[in-house]
Tab-separated table of C-alpha atoms in Angstrom:
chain	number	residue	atom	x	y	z
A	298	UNK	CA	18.900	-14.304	-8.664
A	299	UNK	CA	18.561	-11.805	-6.008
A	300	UNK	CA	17.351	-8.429	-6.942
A	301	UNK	CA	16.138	-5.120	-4.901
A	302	UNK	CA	13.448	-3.202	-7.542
A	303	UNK	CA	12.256	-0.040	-7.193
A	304	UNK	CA	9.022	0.294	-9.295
A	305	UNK	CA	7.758	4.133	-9.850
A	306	UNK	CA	4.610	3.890	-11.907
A	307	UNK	CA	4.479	7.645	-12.073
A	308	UNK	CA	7.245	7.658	-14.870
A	309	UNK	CA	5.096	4.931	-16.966
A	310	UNK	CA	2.036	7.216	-16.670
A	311	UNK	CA	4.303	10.173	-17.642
A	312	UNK	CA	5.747	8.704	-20.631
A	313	UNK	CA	2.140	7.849	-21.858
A	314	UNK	CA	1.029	11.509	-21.598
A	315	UNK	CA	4.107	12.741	-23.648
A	316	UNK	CA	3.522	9.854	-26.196
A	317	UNK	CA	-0.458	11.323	-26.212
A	318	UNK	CA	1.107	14.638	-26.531
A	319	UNK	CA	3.158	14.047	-29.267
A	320	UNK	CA	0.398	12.439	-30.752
A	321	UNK	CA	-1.794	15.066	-30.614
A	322	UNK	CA	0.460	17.593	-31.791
A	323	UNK	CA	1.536	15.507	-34.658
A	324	UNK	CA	-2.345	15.695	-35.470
A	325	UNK	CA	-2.621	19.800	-34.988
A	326	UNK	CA	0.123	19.996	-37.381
A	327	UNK	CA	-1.081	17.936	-39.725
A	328	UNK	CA	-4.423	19.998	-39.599
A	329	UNK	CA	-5.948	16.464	-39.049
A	330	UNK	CA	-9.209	17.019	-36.973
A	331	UNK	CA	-10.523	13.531	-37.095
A	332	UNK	CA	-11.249	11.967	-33.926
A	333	UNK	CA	-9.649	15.044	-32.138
A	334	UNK	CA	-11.354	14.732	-28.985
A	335	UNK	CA	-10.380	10.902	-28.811
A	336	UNK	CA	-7.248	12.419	-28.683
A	337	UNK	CA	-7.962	14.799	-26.323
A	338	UNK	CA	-9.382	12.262	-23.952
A	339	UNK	CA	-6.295	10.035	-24.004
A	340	UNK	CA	-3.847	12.891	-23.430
A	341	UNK	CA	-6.175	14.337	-20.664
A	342	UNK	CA	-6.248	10.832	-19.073
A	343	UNK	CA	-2.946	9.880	-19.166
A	344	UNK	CA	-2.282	13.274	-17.525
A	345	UNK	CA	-4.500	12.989	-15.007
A	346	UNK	CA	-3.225	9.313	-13.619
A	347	UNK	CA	0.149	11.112	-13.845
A	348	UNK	CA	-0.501	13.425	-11.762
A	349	UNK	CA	-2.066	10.772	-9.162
A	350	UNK	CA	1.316	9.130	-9.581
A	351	UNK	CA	3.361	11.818	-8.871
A	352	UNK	CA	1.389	12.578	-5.604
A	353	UNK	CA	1.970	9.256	-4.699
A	354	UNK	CA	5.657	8.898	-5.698
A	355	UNK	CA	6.646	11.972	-3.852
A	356	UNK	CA	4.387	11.531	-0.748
A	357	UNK	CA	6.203	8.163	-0.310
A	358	UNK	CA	9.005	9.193	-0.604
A	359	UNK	CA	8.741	12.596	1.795
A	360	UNK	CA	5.228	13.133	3.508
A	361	UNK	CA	5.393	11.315	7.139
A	362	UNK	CA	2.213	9.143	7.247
A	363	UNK	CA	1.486	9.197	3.458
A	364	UNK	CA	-1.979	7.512	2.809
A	365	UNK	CA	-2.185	6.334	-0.820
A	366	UNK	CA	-5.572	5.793	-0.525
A	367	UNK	CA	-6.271	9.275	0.455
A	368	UNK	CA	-8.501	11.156	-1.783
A	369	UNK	CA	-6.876	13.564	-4.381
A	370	UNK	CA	-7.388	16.874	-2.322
A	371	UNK	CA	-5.866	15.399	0.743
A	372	UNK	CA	-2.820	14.554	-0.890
A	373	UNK	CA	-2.053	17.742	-2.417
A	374	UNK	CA	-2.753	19.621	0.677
A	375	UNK	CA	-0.558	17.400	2.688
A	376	UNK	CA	1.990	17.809	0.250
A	377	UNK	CA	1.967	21.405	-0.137
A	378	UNK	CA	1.837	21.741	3.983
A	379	UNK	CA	5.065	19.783	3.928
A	380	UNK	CA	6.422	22.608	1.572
A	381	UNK	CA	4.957	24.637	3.132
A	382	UNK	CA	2.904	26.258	0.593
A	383	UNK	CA	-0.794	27.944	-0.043
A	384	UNK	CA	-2.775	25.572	-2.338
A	385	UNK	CA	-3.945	28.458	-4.727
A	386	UNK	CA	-5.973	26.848	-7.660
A	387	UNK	CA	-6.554	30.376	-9.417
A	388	UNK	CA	-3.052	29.848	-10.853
A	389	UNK	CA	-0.566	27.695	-12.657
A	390	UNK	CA	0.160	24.485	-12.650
A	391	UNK	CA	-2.760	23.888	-10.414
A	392	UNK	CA	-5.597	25.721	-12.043
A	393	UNK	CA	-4.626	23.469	-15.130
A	394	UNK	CA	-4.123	20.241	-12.431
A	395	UNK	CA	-7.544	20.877	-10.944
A	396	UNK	CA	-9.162	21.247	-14.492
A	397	UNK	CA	-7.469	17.313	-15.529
A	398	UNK	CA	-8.745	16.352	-12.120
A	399	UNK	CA	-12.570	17.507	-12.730
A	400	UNK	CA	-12.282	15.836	-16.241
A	401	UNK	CA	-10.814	12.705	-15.334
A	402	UNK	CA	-13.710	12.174	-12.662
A	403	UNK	CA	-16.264	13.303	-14.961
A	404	UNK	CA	-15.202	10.546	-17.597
A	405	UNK	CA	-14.155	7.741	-14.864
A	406	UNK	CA	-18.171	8.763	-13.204
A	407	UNK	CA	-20.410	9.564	-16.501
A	408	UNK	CA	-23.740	8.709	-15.648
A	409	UNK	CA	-26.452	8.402	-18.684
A	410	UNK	CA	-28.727	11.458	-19.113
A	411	UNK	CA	-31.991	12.361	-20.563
A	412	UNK	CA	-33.103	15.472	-20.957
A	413	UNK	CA	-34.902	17.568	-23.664
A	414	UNK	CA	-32.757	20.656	-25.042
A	415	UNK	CA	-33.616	22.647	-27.969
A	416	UNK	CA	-31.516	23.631	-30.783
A	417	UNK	CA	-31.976	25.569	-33.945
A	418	UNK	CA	-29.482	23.749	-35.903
A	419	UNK	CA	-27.495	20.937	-36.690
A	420	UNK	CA	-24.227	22.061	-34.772
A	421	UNK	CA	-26.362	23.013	-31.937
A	422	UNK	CA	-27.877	19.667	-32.322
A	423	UNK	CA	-24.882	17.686	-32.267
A	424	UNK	CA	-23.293	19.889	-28.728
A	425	UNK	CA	-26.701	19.170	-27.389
A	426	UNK	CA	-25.299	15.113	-27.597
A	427	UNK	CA	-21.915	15.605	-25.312
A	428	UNK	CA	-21.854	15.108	-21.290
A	429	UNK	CA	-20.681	17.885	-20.286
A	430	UNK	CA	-16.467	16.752	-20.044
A	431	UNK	CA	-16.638	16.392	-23.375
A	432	UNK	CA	-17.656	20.233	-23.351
A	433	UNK	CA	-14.131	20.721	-21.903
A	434	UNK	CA	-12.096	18.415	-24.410
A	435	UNK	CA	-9.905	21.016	-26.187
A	436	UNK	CA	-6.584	20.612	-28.059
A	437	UNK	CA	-5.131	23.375	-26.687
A	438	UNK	CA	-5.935	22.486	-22.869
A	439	UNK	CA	-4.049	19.802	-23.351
A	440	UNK	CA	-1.127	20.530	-24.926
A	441	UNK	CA	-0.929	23.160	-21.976
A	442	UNK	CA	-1.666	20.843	-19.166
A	443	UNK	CA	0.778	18.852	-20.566
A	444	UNK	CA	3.384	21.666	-19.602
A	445	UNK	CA	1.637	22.609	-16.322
A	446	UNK	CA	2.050	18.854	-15.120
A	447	UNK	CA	5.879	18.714	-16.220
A	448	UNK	CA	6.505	22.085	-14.629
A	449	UNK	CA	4.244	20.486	-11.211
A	450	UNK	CA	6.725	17.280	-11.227
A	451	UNK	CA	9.554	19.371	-11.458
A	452	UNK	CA	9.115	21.948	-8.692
A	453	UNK	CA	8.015	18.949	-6.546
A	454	UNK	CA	11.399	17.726	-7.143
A	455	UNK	CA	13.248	20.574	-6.653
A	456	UNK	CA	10.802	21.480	-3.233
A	457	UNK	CA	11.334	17.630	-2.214
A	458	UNK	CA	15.074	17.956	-2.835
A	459	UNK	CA	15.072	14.775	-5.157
A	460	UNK	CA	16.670	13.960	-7.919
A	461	UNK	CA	15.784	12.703	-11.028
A	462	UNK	CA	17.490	9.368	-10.838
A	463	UNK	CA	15.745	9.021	-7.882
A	464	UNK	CA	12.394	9.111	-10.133
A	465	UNK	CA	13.568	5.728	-12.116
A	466	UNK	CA	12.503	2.477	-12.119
A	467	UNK	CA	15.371	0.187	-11.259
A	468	UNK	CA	16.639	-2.856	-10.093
A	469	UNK	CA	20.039	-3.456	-8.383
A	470	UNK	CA	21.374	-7.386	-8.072
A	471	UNK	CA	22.893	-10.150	-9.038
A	472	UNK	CA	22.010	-12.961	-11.946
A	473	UNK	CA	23.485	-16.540	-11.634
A	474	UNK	CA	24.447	-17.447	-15.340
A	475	UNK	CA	24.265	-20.858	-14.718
A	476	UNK	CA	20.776	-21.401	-14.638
């Protein structure tokens, strides 16, 4: 069997953060709050690789000299100088991008703390106990930066003049039945 496959892991990552998001929403309906920032964190996650992915995918495919190994900020300023577009993180989809960013790298780099903190009860108590990304673990953030990365992916495509089929996984070639 000879086969030519184009792998894309970007659409993998992808379909985890819409099964996270339907997952979470599922839960907000429900009026389930259980374990909601578990949730939180794998939606946020999943997000935030996809958004890695998509930098890569496109920057492949369209940015001369793409660097994969290029840290985050590089890549999306070489790929908005090959649209030739302002980076302008005050706004949407990128104000929400930069927020998954600062999360993902405060989970993937959590360092232990001790410190002493006061509180004068037992909510304040139990805030006093997060690292500060889990301070920014909220529902609603991510069932928006679940938008803001699908409308991201999209203009890229549309800026990068490629198509969705050009986005899919896929292998093209032959099998021999015989064996």
């Amino acid at each position: 069997m000879s086969q030519k496959v184009r792998i894309y892991p970007h659409q993998t990552l992808q379909s985890l953060a819409l099964v996270n998001h339907e997952l979470l929403t599922d839960k907000l309906t429900a009026g389930d709050e259980a374990d909601l920032d578990y949730y939180c964190i794998n939606s946020i996650v999943s997000l935030a690789f996809s958004v890695e992915a998509i930098l890569n995918f496109v920057g492949d495919k369209k940015v001369r000299g793409w660097q994969e190994r290029q840290n985050w900020h590089q890549k999306l300023d070489k790929i908005y100088k090959a649209i030739n577009e302002p980076l302008d993180f005050e706004t949407e989809p990128l104000m929400s991008i930069l927020k998954l960013k600062d999360i993902r790298n405060g989970i993937a780099h959590s360092k232990p703390v001790e410190v002493v903190k006061s509180a004068s009860n037992h909510t304040e108590a139990k805030l006093n106990m997060k690292a500060e990304w889990e301070l920014l673990l909220d529902p609603n953030f991510a069932l928006h930066a679940y938008e803001q990365v699908d409308t991201f992916y999209h203009y890229l495509l549309q800026k990068f003049r490629i198509s969705v089929f050009e986005t899919l996984t896929s292998s093209i070639g032959t099998i021999d039945s015989k064996t």
